[in-house]
Amino acid sequence: MTVNDGGPMTSTQSSPKVAIVTGAGSGIGAATALELASSGIRVLGVGRREEALRRTAKQHSLIDYVTADLREPTAPDEVVRTAVERWGRLDVVVNNAGTYLQAPLQEVSDDAVSDLITIHIVAPTRLTRAALPLLKASRGSVVNISSTYGHRPIPGSSHYGAVKAALEHLTQSWALELAPDGIRVNAVAPGPTESEVITAAGFTPAEKEAIAAAQIETIPLRRRGTPEDIARWIVHLAGPDADWVTGQILTVDGGLELL
Ligand SMILES: NC(=O)c1ccc[n+]([C@@H]2O[C@H](COP(=O)([O-])OP(=O)(O)OC[C@H]3O[C@@H](n4cnc5c(N)ncnc54)[C@H](OP(=O)(O)O)[C@@H]3O)[C@@H](O)[C@H]2O)c1
């Protein structure tokens, strides 16, 4: 894990609210970091690629970052510790980092399933658990990033759908479990959105284009989402306007889930 040298922390720096956004180097996470920072919230972005995180951080002075592979057992604790050391508080956790897996049952490997569970379920569990004392102190909130396919079947990518379904279950159970502490837990479930997720899953540019074209055909509003389409709802659910909202799964997908 390497840490961006943001300089020493002074007492005046501790006043803005602080958010951790995982997967902040690209796509939905990068847009969320920028949207949070634009609303005056300090952001600690997390991801494996320092160059990608640095690009995000360059967009706003309130965005800082730490590199970490969140599948490593100790990484989530270290991320929370970094936020505390720098700013002494934590108000929002956005569990966004993730990868897509297309693999029919006949072909899927045990390792690929384990990897998916680790990044989508185990890492958010470790990170949110480590953040609990701080979220209690700030009466903060958690936003988990699911998918339309967290509550719809997805043949050929069943394990991806399954981990998102599990994340939606965690969202609603944690919402009840943590309500007595004043911590709200919600999820945003995006539909097909422009990002690096398909490239990161190993598809060629031509395959990516074909997938995008097929997706557009199935979306009632006839376009894929932009990261900003998703980020504004993440920030909305994380903030004070949603003070009385917890345990909700907000689908943002151009109407796809209705079909
Ligand atoms: N795009 C869509 O169509 C869509 C639809 C529904 C849901 N989602 C969900 O939205 C979330 C964000 O995805 P995106 O579409 O914005 O894709 P993306 O651009 O690929 O972003 C995913 C981010 O997660 C980070 N990440 C992946 N594995 C990690 C690890 N082991 N440790 C730390 N960071 C890791 C990646 O950064 P590094 O590679 O640098 O680590 C990357 O910046 C995911 O949970 C995805 O499942 C996306």
PDB file of C-alpha atoms and ligand atoms in Angstrom:
ATOM      1  CA  MET A   1       0.000   0.000   0.000  1.00  0.00           C
ATOM      2  CA  THR A   2       1.406   3.430  -0.925  1.00  0.00           C
ATOM      3  CA  VAL A   3       0.104   6.711   0.316  1.00  0.00           C
ATOM      4  CA  ASN A   4      -0.187  10.033  -1.508  1.00  0.00           C
ATOM      5  CA  ASP A   5       1.781  12.587   0.441  1.00  0.00           C
ATOM      6  CA  GLY A   6      -0.959  15.109   1.092  1.00  0.00           C
ATOM      7  CA  GLY A   7       1.199  16.967   3.627  1.00  0.00           C
ATOM      8  CA  PRO A   8       0.648  17.368   7.352  1.00  0.00           C
ATOM      9  CA  MET A   9      -2.854  17.621   8.707  1.00  0.00           C
ATOM     10  CA  THR A  10      -3.828  20.792  10.513  1.00  0.00           C
ATOM     11  CA  SER A  11      -6.814  21.285  12.785  1.00  0.00           C
ATOM     12  CA  THR A  12      -8.645  23.387  10.179  1.00  0.00           C
ATOM     13  CA  GLN A  13      -8.395  20.501   7.715  1.00  0.00           C
ATOM     14  CA  SER A  14     -10.418  18.267  10.016  1.00  0.00           C
ATOM     15  CA  SER A  15     -13.642  20.240   9.650  1.00  0.00           C
ATOM     16  CA  PRO A  16     -15.002  19.107   6.248  1.00  0.00           C
ATOM     17  CA  LYS A  17     -16.808  15.783   6.173  1.00  0.00           C
ATOM     18  CA  VAL A  18     -14.743  12.835   4.955  1.00  0.00           C
ATOM     19  CA  ALA A  19     -15.706  10.046   2.550  1.00  0.00           C
ATOM     20  CA  ILE A  20     -13.919   6.879   1.482  1.00  0.00           C
ATOM     21  CA  VAL A  21     -14.684   5.901  -2.121  1.00  0.00           C
ATOM     22  CA  THR A  22     -13.339   2.553  -3.310  1.00  0.00           C
ATOM     23  CA  GLY A  23     -12.556   2.149  -7.000  1.00  0.00           C
ATOM     24  CA  ALA A  24     -12.071   5.914  -7.338  1.00  0.00           C
ATOM     25  CA  GLY A  25      -9.558   5.679 -10.184  1.00  0.00           C
ATOM     26  CA  SER A  26     -12.155   5.222 -12.933  1.00  0.00           C
ATOM     27  CA  GLY A  27     -15.796   5.074 -13.944  1.00  0.00           C
ATOM     28  CA  ILE A  28     -18.483   5.446 -11.291  1.00  0.00           C
ATOM     29  CA  GLY A  29     -15.998   5.756  -8.403  1.00  0.00           C
ATOM     30  CA  ALA A  30     -14.065   8.603 -10.073  1.00  0.00           C
ATOM     31  CA  ALA A  31     -17.294  10.492 -10.827  1.00  0.00           C
ATOM     32  CA  THR A  32     -18.481   9.928  -7.249  1.00  0.00           C
ATOM     33  CA  ALA A  33     -15.222  11.261  -5.823  1.00  0.00           C
ATOM     34  CA  LEU A  34     -15.553  14.402  -7.928  1.00  0.00           C
ATOM     35  CA  GLU A  35     -19.242  14.902  -7.077  1.00  0.00           C
ATOM     36  CA  LEU A  36     -18.527  14.510  -3.341  1.00  0.00           C
ATOM     37  CA  ALA A  37     -15.569  16.883  -3.482  1.00  0.00           C
ATOM     38  CA  SER A  38     -17.629  19.427  -5.431  1.00  0.00           C
ATOM     39  CA  SER A  39     -20.127  19.399  -2.581  1.00  0.00           C
ATOM     40  CA  GLY A  40     -17.365  20.171  -0.067  1.00  0.00           C
ATOM     41  CA  ILE A  41     -16.622  16.650   1.169  1.00  0.00           C
ATOM     42  CA  ARG A  42     -13.048  15.450   1.506  1.00  0.00           C
ATOM     43  CA  VAL A  43     -12.473  12.167  -0.356  1.00  0.00           C
ATOM     44  CA  LEU A  44     -10.024   9.345   0.178  1.00  0.00           C
ATOM     45  CA  GLY A  45     -10.059   7.403  -3.098  1.00  0.00           C
ATOM     46  CA  VAL A  46      -8.923   3.782  -3.076  1.00  0.00           C
ATOM     47  CA  GLY A  47      -7.770   1.467  -5.860  1.00  0.00           C
ATOM     48  CA  ARG A  48      -4.789  -0.537  -7.073  1.00  0.00           C
ATOM     49  CA  ARG A  49      -3.539   1.740  -9.892  1.00  0.00           C
ATOM     50  CA  GLU A  50      -1.812   4.835  -8.572  1.00  0.00           C
ATOM     51  CA  GLU A  51      -1.835   6.591 -11.958  1.00  0.00           C
ATOM     52  CA  ALA A  52      -5.628   6.254 -12.216  1.00  0.00           C
ATOM     53  CA  LEU A  53      -6.128   7.547  -8.674  1.00  0.00           C
ATOM     54  CA  ARG A  54      -3.763  10.444  -9.318  1.00  0.00           C
ATOM     55  CA  ARG A  55      -5.841  11.420 -12.391  1.00  0.00           C
ATOM     56  CA  THR A  56      -8.962  11.546 -10.230  1.00  0.00           C
ATOM     57  CA  ALA A  57      -7.205  13.472  -7.446  1.00  0.00           C
ATOM     58  CA  LYS A  58      -5.975  16.089  -9.945  1.00  0.00           C
ATOM     59  CA  GLN A  59      -9.574  17.065 -10.641  1.00  0.00           C
ATOM     60  CA  HIS A  60     -10.245  18.542  -7.188  1.00  0.00           C
ATOM     61  CA  SER A  61      -8.141  19.669  -4.235  1.00  0.00           C
ATOM     62  CA  LEU A  62     -10.417  17.833  -1.780  1.00  0.00           C
ATOM     63  CA  ILE A  63      -9.597  14.456  -3.377  1.00  0.00           C
ATOM     64  CA  ASP A  64      -6.726  12.455  -1.945  1.00  0.00           C
ATOM     65  CA  TYR A  65      -5.944   8.781  -2.426  1.00  0.00           C
ATOM     66  CA  VAL A  66      -4.337   5.645  -1.107  1.00  0.00           C
ATOM     67  CA  THR A  67      -3.427   2.628  -3.232  1.00  0.00           C
ATOM     68  CA  ALA A  68      -4.566  -0.741  -1.970  1.00  0.00           C
ATOM     69  CA  ASP A  69      -5.726  -4.101  -3.261  1.00  0.00           C
ATOM     70  CA  LEU A  70      -8.906  -4.430  -1.242  1.00  0.00           C
ATOM     71  CA  ARG A  71      -8.785  -8.226  -1.520  1.00  0.00           C
ATOM     72  CA  GLU A  72      -5.830  -8.194   0.876  1.00  0.00           C
ATOM     73  CA  PRO A  73      -7.170  -8.980   4.366  1.00  0.00           C
ATOM     74  CA  THR A  74      -5.504  -6.023   6.095  1.00  0.00           C
ATOM     75  CA  ALA A  75      -6.098  -3.430   3.349  1.00  0.00           C
ATOM     76  CA  PRO A  76      -9.539  -2.171   4.465  1.00  0.00           C
ATOM     77  CA  ASP A  77      -8.295  -1.553   8.030  1.00  0.00           C
ATOM     78  CA  GLU A  78      -5.313   0.348   6.642  1.00  0.00           C
ATOM     79  CA  VAL A  79      -7.556   2.471   4.434  1.00  0.00           C
ATOM     80  CA  VAL A  80      -9.704   3.508   7.407  1.00  0.00           C
ATOM     81  CA  ARG A  81      -6.586   4.164   9.477  1.00  0.00           C
ATOM     82  CA  THR A  82      -5.264   6.418   6.695  1.00  0.00           C
ATOM     83  CA  ALA A  83      -8.462   8.500   6.700  1.00  0.00           C
ATOM     84  CA  VAL A  84      -8.311   8.854  10.491  1.00  0.00           C
ATOM     85  CA  GLU A  85      -4.636   9.781  10.511  1.00  0.00           C
ATOM     86  CA  ARG A  86      -5.163  12.438   7.862  1.00  0.00           C
ATOM     87  CA  TRP A  87      -8.443  13.987   8.961  1.00  0.00           C
ATOM     88  CA  GLY A  88      -9.584  12.436  12.245  1.00  0.00           C
ATOM     89  CA  ARG A  89     -13.112  11.675  11.087  1.00  0.00           C
ATOM     90  CA  LEU A  90     -15.162   9.635   8.632  1.00  0.00           C
ATOM     91  CA  ASP A  91     -18.721  10.336   7.486  1.00  0.00           C
ATOM     92  CA  VAL A  92     -19.343   8.308   4.330  1.00  0.00           C
ATOM     93  CA  VAL A  93     -18.203   4.949   2.943  1.00  0.00           C
ATOM     94  CA  VAL A  94     -18.910   4.159  -0.712  1.00  0.00           C
ATOM     95  CA  ASN A  95     -18.281   0.470  -1.447  1.00  0.00           C
ATOM     96  CA  ASN A  96     -17.887   0.736  -5.211  1.00  0.00           C
ATOM     97  CA  ALA A  97     -14.722  -1.190  -6.233  1.00  0.00           C
ATOM     98  CA  GLY A  98     -15.536  -4.260  -8.251  1.00  0.00           C
ATOM     99  CA  THR A  99     -14.944  -6.385 -11.300  1.00  0.00           C
ATOM    100  CA  TYR A 100     -17.299  -8.046 -13.758  1.00  0.00           C
ATOM    101  CA  LEU A 101     -17.165 -11.746 -14.535  1.00  0.00           C
ATOM    102  CA  GLN A 102     -18.773 -13.310 -17.563  1.00  0.00           C
ATOM    103  CA  ALA A 103     -18.555 -17.079 -17.090  1.00  0.00           C
ATOM    104  CA  PRO A 104     -21.280 -19.657 -17.675  1.00  0.00           C
ATOM    105  CA  LEU A 105     -21.657 -22.295 -14.951  1.00  0.00           C
ATOM    106  CA  GLN A 106     -20.018 -24.925 -17.168  1.00  0.00           C
ATOM    107  CA  GLU A 107     -16.815 -22.865 -17.344  1.00  0.00           C
ATOM    108  CA  VAL A 108     -16.579 -20.873 -14.144  1.00  0.00           C
ATOM    109  CA  SER A 109     -13.554 -21.643 -11.946  1.00  0.00           C
ATOM    110  CA  ASP A 110     -13.516 -21.830  -8.161  1.00  0.00           C
ATOM    111  CA  ASP A 111     -10.810 -19.155  -8.068  1.00  0.00           C
ATOM    112  CA  ALA A 112     -12.886 -16.731 -10.147  1.00  0.00           C
ATOM    113  CA  VAL A 113     -15.896 -17.222  -7.859  1.00  0.00           C
ATOM    114  CA  SER A 114     -13.752 -16.718  -4.742  1.00  0.00           C
ATOM    115  CA  ASP A 115     -12.182 -13.606  -6.212  1.00  0.00           C
ATOM    116  CA  LEU A 116     -15.596 -12.122  -6.996  1.00  0.00           C
ATOM    117  CA  ILE A 117     -16.872 -12.860  -3.496  1.00  0.00           C
ATOM    118  CA  THR A 118     -13.752 -11.330  -1.964  1.00  0.00           C
ATOM    119  CA  ILE A 119     -13.953  -8.004  -3.803  1.00  0.00           C
ATOM    120  CA  HIS A 120     -17.745  -7.584  -3.774  1.00  0.00           C
ATOM    121  CA  ILE A 121     -18.657  -9.042  -0.363  1.00  0.00           C
ATOM    122  CA  VAL A 122     -15.664  -9.618   1.893  1.00  0.00           C
ATOM    123  CA  ALA A 123     -13.888  -6.312   1.198  1.00  0.00           C
ATOM    124  CA  PRO A 124     -17.007  -4.136   1.798  1.00  0.00           C
ATOM    125  CA  THR A 125     -17.619  -6.130   4.994  1.00  0.00           C
ATOM    126  CA  ARG A 126     -14.095  -5.519   6.259  1.00  0.00           C
ATOM    127  CA  LEU A 127     -14.104  -1.849   5.245  1.00  0.00           C
ATOM    128  CA  THR A 128     -17.519  -1.044   6.711  1.00  0.00           C
ATOM    129  CA  ARG A 129     -16.719  -2.980   9.899  1.00  0.00           C
ATOM    130  CA  ALA A 130     -13.456  -1.078  10.338  1.00  0.00           C
ATOM    131  CA  ALA A 131     -15.313   2.203   9.760  1.00  0.00           C
ATOM    132  CA  LEU A 132     -18.073   1.544  12.302  1.00  0.00           C
ATOM    133  CA  PRO A 133     -16.682   3.432  15.317  1.00  0.00           C
ATOM    134  CA  LEU A 134     -16.120   6.516  13.143  1.00  0.00           C
ATOM    135  CA  LEU A 135     -19.499   6.254  11.425  1.00  0.00           C
ATOM    136  CA  LYS A 136     -21.167   5.975  14.833  1.00  0.00           C
ATOM    137  CA  ALA A 137     -19.360   9.108  15.969  1.00  0.00           C
ATOM    138  CA  SER A 138     -20.426  11.050  12.857  1.00  0.00           C
ATOM    139  CA  ARG A 139     -23.852   9.382  12.456  1.00  0.00           C
ATOM    140  CA  GLY A 140     -22.616   8.720   8.966  1.00  0.00           C
ATOM    141  CA  SER A 141     -23.773   6.625   6.035  1.00  0.00           C
ATOM    142  CA  VAL A 142     -22.767   3.803   3.716  1.00  0.00           C
ATOM    143  CA  VAL A 143     -23.620   3.463   0.025  1.00  0.00           C
ATOM    144  CA  ASN A 144     -23.019   0.070  -1.595  1.00  0.00           C
ATOM    145  CA  ILE A 145     -22.893  -0.241  -5.372  1.00  0.00           C
ATOM    146  CA  SER A 146     -25.004  -3.102  -6.647  1.00  0.00           C
ATOM    147  CA  SER A 147     -26.379  -3.578 -10.178  1.00  0.00           C
ATOM    148  CA  THR A 148     -29.695  -4.053 -11.939  1.00  0.00           C
ATOM    149  CA  TYR A 149     -28.511  -7.676 -11.973  1.00  0.00           C
ATOM    150  CA  GLY A 150     -28.425  -7.752  -8.183  1.00  0.00           C
ATOM    151  CA  HIS A 151     -32.175  -8.306  -8.428  1.00  0.00           C
ATOM    152  CA  ARG A 152     -32.620  -9.802 -11.905  1.00  0.00           C
ATOM    153  CA  PRO A 153     -31.296 -13.084 -13.303  1.00  0.00           C
ATOM    154  CA  ILE A 154     -28.237 -12.810 -15.575  1.00  0.00           C
ATOM    155  CA  PRO A 155     -27.551 -16.043 -17.466  1.00  0.00           C
ATOM    156  CA  GLY A 156     -23.863 -16.388 -18.314  1.00  0.00           C
ATOM    157  CA  SER A 157     -22.827 -14.108 -15.438  1.00  0.00           C
ATOM    158  CA  SER A 158     -24.721 -15.707 -12.573  1.00  0.00           C
ATOM    159  CA  HIS A 159     -21.957 -15.301 -10.001  1.00  0.00           C
ATOM    160  CA  TYR A 160     -21.674 -11.573 -10.721  1.00  0.00           C
ATOM    161  CA  GLY A 161     -25.434 -11.271 -10.167  1.00  0.00           C
ATOM    162  CA  ALA A 162     -25.167 -13.411  -7.049  1.00  0.00           C
ATOM    163  CA  VAL A 163     -22.557 -11.230  -5.342  1.00  0.00           C
ATOM    164  CA  LYS A 164     -24.598  -8.127  -6.123  1.00  0.00           C
ATOM    165  CA  ALA A 165     -27.712  -9.821  -4.704  1.00  0.00           C
ATOM    166  CA  ALA A 166     -25.708 -10.595  -1.568  1.00  0.00           C
ATOM    167  CA  LEU A 167     -24.599  -6.970  -1.363  1.00  0.00           C
ATOM    168  CA  GLU A 168     -28.227  -5.842  -1.555  1.00  0.00           C
ATOM    169  CA  HIS A 169     -29.049  -8.231   1.280  1.00  0.00           C
ATOM    170  CA  LEU A 170     -26.179  -6.856   3.355  1.00  0.00           C
ATOM    171  CA  THR A 171     -27.410  -3.329   2.611  1.00  0.00           C
ATOM    172  CA  GLN A 172     -30.870  -3.988   4.026  1.00  0.00           C
ATOM    173  CA  SER A 173     -29.700  -6.088   6.984  1.00  0.00           C
ATOM    174  CA  TRP A 174     -26.993  -3.565   7.942  1.00  0.00           C
ATOM    175  CA  ALA A 175     -29.551  -0.764   7.622  1.00  0.00           C
ATOM    176  CA  LEU A 176     -31.628  -2.385  10.373  1.00  0.00           C
ATOM    177  CA  GLU A 177     -28.611  -3.457  12.425  1.00  0.00           C
ATOM    178  CA  LEU A 178     -27.007  -0.008  12.393  1.00  0.00           C
ATOM    179  CA  ALA A 179     -30.111   2.189  12.595  1.00  0.00           C
ATOM    180  CA  PRO A 180     -29.889   2.365  16.412  1.00  0.00           C
ATOM    181  CA  ASP A 181     -26.452   3.969  15.951  1.00  0.00           C
ATOM    182  CA  GLY A 182     -27.836   6.517  13.482  1.00  0.00           C
ATOM    183  CA  ILE A 183     -25.893   4.988  10.585  1.00  0.00           C
ATOM    184  CA  ARG A 184     -27.801   4.777   7.294  1.00  0.00           C
ATOM    185  CA  VAL A 185     -27.028   2.108   4.701  1.00  0.00           C
ATOM    186  CA  ASN A 186     -28.333   2.280   1.135  1.00  0.00           C
ATOM    187  CA  ALA A 187     -27.375   0.966  -2.295  1.00  0.00           C
ATOM    188  CA  VAL A 188     -27.396   2.289  -5.822  1.00  0.00           C
ATOM    189  CA  ALA A 189     -27.962  -0.345  -8.499  1.00  0.00           C
ATOM    190  CA  PRO A 190     -26.676   0.950 -11.853  1.00  0.00           C
ATOM    191  CA  GLY A 191     -27.627  -0.427 -15.210  1.00  0.00           C
ATOM    192  CA  PRO A 192     -25.094  -0.627 -18.071  1.00  0.00           C
ATOM    193  CA  THR A 193     -22.818   2.389 -17.607  1.00  0.00           C
ATOM    194  CA  GLU A 194     -19.824   3.732 -19.554  1.00  0.00           C
ATOM    195  CA  SER A 195     -16.721   2.768 -17.565  1.00  0.00           C
ATOM    196  CA  GLU A 196     -13.645   0.543 -17.656  1.00  0.00           C
ATOM    197  CA  VAL A 197     -15.465  -2.472 -16.215  1.00  0.00           C
ATOM    198  CA  ILE A 198     -15.872  -4.356 -19.516  1.00  0.00           C
ATOM    199  CA  THR A 199     -12.275  -3.689 -20.603  1.00  0.00           C
ATOM    200  CA  ALA A 200     -11.030  -4.767 -17.163  1.00  0.00           C
ATOM    201  CA  ALA A 201     -12.989  -8.012 -17.596  1.00  0.00           C
ATOM    202  CA  GLY A 202     -10.775  -8.835 -20.577  1.00  0.00           C
ATOM    203  CA  PHE A 203     -13.001  -8.006 -23.568  1.00  0.00           C
ATOM    204  CA  THR A 204     -11.436  -6.524 -26.728  1.00  0.00           C
ATOM    205  CA  PRO A 205     -12.497  -3.038 -27.938  1.00  0.00           C
ATOM    206  CA  ALA A 206     -14.590  -4.662 -30.708  1.00  0.00           C
ATOM    207  CA  GLU A 207     -16.328  -6.943 -28.207  1.00  0.00           C
ATOM    208  CA  LYS A 208     -16.869  -3.985 -25.902  1.00  0.00           C
ATOM    209  CA  GLU A 209     -18.547  -2.074 -28.736  1.00  0.00           C
ATOM    210  CA  ALA A 210     -20.789  -5.029 -29.576  1.00  0.00           C
ATOM    211  CA  ILE A 211     -21.775  -5.423 -25.914  1.00  0.00           C
ATOM    212  CA  ALA A 212     -22.575  -1.691 -25.658  1.00  0.00           C
ATOM    213  CA  ALA A 213     -24.707  -1.773 -28.830  1.00  0.00           C
ATOM    214  CA  ALA A 214     -26.649  -4.793 -27.552  1.00  0.00           C
ATOM    215  CA  GLN A 215     -27.173  -3.126 -24.177  1.00  0.00           C
ATOM    216  CA  ILE A 216     -28.574   0.045 -25.753  1.00  0.00           C
ATOM    217  CA  GLU A 217     -31.133  -2.041 -27.646  1.00  0.00           C
ATOM    218  CA  THR A 218     -32.487  -3.424 -24.362  1.00  0.00           C
ATOM    219  CA  ILE A 219     -32.588  -0.183 -22.325  1.00  0.00           C
ATOM    220  CA  PRO A 220     -35.981   1.587 -22.515  1.00  0.00           C
ATOM    221  CA  LEU A 221     -34.366   5.068 -22.511  1.00  0.00           C
ATOM    222  CA  ARG A 222     -32.065   3.860 -25.344  1.00  0.00           C
ATOM    223  CA  ARG A 223     -28.708   4.896 -23.951  1.00  0.00           C
ATOM    224  CA  ARG A 224     -26.121   3.581 -21.497  1.00  0.00           C
ATOM    225  CA  GLY A 225     -25.583   5.529 -18.301  1.00  0.00           C
ATOM    226  CA  THR A 226     -22.704   7.895 -17.712  1.00  0.00           C
ATOM    227  CA  PRO A 227     -20.741   7.628 -14.460  1.00  0.00           C
ATOM    228  CA  GLU A 228     -22.218  11.034 -13.532  1.00  0.00           C
ATOM    229  CA  ASP A 229     -25.785   9.648 -13.945  1.00  0.00           C
ATOM    230  CA  ILE A 230     -24.932   7.206 -11.156  1.00  0.00           C
ATOM    231  CA  ALA A 231     -22.658   9.373  -9.004  1.00  0.00           C
ATOM    232  CA  ARG A 232     -25.262  12.061  -8.338  1.00  0.00           C
ATOM    233  CA  TRP A 233     -27.588   9.484  -6.737  1.00  0.00           C
ATOM    234  CA  ILE A 234     -24.773   7.973  -4.684  1.00  0.00           C
ATOM    235  CA  VAL A 235     -23.961  11.412  -3.297  1.00  0.00           C
ATOM    236  CA  HIS A 236     -27.629  12.194  -2.751  1.00  0.00           C
ATOM    237  CA  LEU A 237     -28.179   9.001  -0.740  1.00  0.00           C
ATOM    238  CA  ALA A 238     -24.995   9.600   1.251  1.00  0.00           C
ATOM    239  CA  GLY A 239     -25.937  13.123   2.306  1.00  0.00           C
ATOM    240  CA  PRO A 240     -28.341  14.998   4.558  1.00  0.00           C
ATOM    241  CA  ASP A 241     -31.173  15.221   1.973  1.00  0.00           C
ATOM    242  CA  ALA A 242     -31.599  11.471   2.503  1.00  0.00           C
ATOM    243  CA  ASP A 243     -31.545  11.735   6.309  1.00  0.00           C
ATOM    244  CA  TRP A 244     -34.647   9.581   6.691  1.00  0.00           C
ATOM    245  CA  VAL A 245     -33.767   7.034   3.994  1.00  0.00           C
ATOM    246  CA  THR A 246     -32.147   3.738   4.888  1.00  0.00           C
ATOM    247  CA  GLY A 247     -32.150   0.179   3.556  1.00  0.00           C
ATOM    248  CA  GLN A 248     -33.115   1.289   0.052  1.00  0.00           C
ATOM    249  CA  ILE A 249     -31.834  -0.076  -3.241  1.00  0.00           C
ATOM    250  CA  LEU A 250     -32.112   2.700  -5.827  1.00  0.00           C
ATOM    251  CA  THR A 251     -31.960   1.356  -9.371  1.00  0.00           C
ATOM    252  CA  VAL A 252     -30.573   3.864 -11.880  1.00  0.00           C
ATOM    253  CA  ASP A 253     -30.729   2.105 -15.238  1.00  0.00           C
ATOM    254  CA  GLY A 254     -32.867   3.895 -17.835  1.00  0.00           C
ATOM    255  CA  GLY A 255     -35.783   1.582 -17.057  1.00  0.00           C
ATOM    256  CA  LEU A 256     -33.978  -1.723 -17.715  1.00  0.00           C
ATOM    257  CA  GLU A 257     -35.165  -3.438 -14.533  1.00  0.00           C
ATOM    258  CA  LEU A 258     -38.810  -3.001 -15.577  1.00  0.00           C
ATOM    259  CA  LEU A 259     -38.499  -5.445 -18.463  1.00  0.00           C
TER     260      LEU A 259
HETATM  261  N1  LIG B   1     -20.408  -0.087 -15.538  1.00  0.00           N
HETATM  262  C1  LIG B   1     -21.508  -0.807 -15.401  1.00  0.00           C
HETATM  263  O1  LIG B   1     -22.180  -1.103 -16.406  1.00  0.00           O
HETATM  264  C2  LIG B   1     -21.962  -1.252 -14.060  1.00  0.00           C
HETATM  265  C3  LIG B   1     -23.288  -1.666 -13.905  1.00  0.00           C
HETATM  266  C4  LIG B   1     -23.710  -2.085 -12.657  1.00  0.00           C
HETATM  267  C5  LIG B   1     -22.854  -2.070 -11.584  1.00  0.00           C
HETATM  268  N2  LIG B   1     -21.564  -1.674 -11.745  1.00  0.00           N
HETATM  269  C6  LIG B   1     -20.698  -1.680 -10.568  1.00  0.00           C
HETATM  270  O2  LIG B   1     -20.175  -0.395 -10.376  1.00  0.00           O
HETATM  271  C7  LIG B   1     -18.946  -0.480  -9.655  1.00  0.00           C
HETATM  272  C8  LIG B   1     -17.905   0.408 -10.340  1.00  0.00           C
HETATM  273  O3  LIG B   1     -17.610  -0.136 -11.616  1.00  0.00           O
HETATM  274  P1  LIG B   1     -17.362   0.782 -12.904  1.00  0.00           P
HETATM  275  O4  LIG B   1     -18.408   0.435 -13.867  1.00  0.00           O
HETATM  276  O5  LIG B   1     -17.117   2.180 -12.547  1.00  0.00           O
HETATM  277  O6  LIG B   1     -16.033   0.062 -13.473  1.00  0.00           O
HETATM  278  P2  LIG B   1     -14.486   0.455 -13.439  1.00  0.00           P
HETATM  279  O7  LIG B   1     -14.261   1.700 -14.191  1.00  0.00           O
HETATM  280  O8  LIG B   1     -13.772  -0.785 -13.876  1.00  0.00           O
HETATM  281  O9  LIG B   1     -14.238   0.729 -11.896  1.00  0.00           O
HETATM  282  C9  LIG B   1     -13.994  -0.279 -10.953  1.00  0.00           C
HETATM  283  C10 LIG B   1     -12.913   0.214 -10.008  1.00  0.00           C
HETATM  284  O10 LIG B   1     -12.704  -0.768  -8.975  1.00  0.00           O
HETATM  285  C11 LIG B   1     -11.311  -0.810  -8.691  1.00  0.00           C
HETATM  286  N3  LIG B   1     -10.964  -2.151  -8.199  1.00  0.00           N
HETATM  287  C12 LIG B   1     -11.200  -3.333  -8.801  1.00  0.00           C
HETATM  288  N4  LIG B   1     -10.670  -4.340  -8.092  1.00  0.00           N
HETATM  289  C13 LIG B   1     -10.075  -3.771  -7.005  1.00  0.00           C
HETATM  290  C14 LIG B   1      -9.330  -4.269  -5.911  1.00  0.00           C
HETATM  291  N5  LIG B   1      -9.068  -5.590  -5.790  1.00  0.00           N
HETATM  292  N6  LIG B   1      -8.867  -3.413  -4.975  1.00  0.00           N
HETATM  293  C15 LIG B   1      -9.097  -2.071  -5.111  1.00  0.00           C
HETATM  294  N7  LIG B   1      -9.794  -1.537  -6.116  1.00  0.00           N
HETATM  295  C16 LIG B   1     -10.256  -2.373  -7.070  1.00  0.00           C
HETATM  296  C17 LIG B   1     -10.631  -0.524 -10.034  1.00  0.00           C
HETATM  297  O11 LIG B   1      -9.393   0.135  -9.842  1.00  0.00           O
HETATM  298  P3  LIG B   1      -7.983  -0.643  -9.960  1.00  0.00           P
HETATM  299  O12 LIG B   1      -8.076  -1.527 -11.167  1.00  0.00           O
HETATM  300  O13 LIG B   1      -6.990   0.454 -10.068  1.00  0.00           O
HETATM  301  O14 LIG B   1      -7.856  -1.400  -8.676  1.00  0.00           O
HETATM  302  C18 LIG B   1     -11.602   0.431 -10.730  1.00  0.00           C
HETATM  303  O15 LIG B   1     -11.204   1.790 -10.586  1.00  0.00           O
HETATM  304  C19 LIG B   1     -18.594  -1.971  -9.613  1.00  0.00           C
HETATM  305  O16 LIG B   1     -18.928  -2.495  -8.345  1.00  0.00           O
HETATM  306  C20 LIG B   1     -19.475  -2.572 -10.699  1.00  0.00           C
HETATM  307  O17 LIG B   1     -19.781  -3.929 -10.453  1.00  0.00           O
HETATM  308  C21 LIG B   1     -21.104  -1.247 -12.961  1.00  0.00           C
END
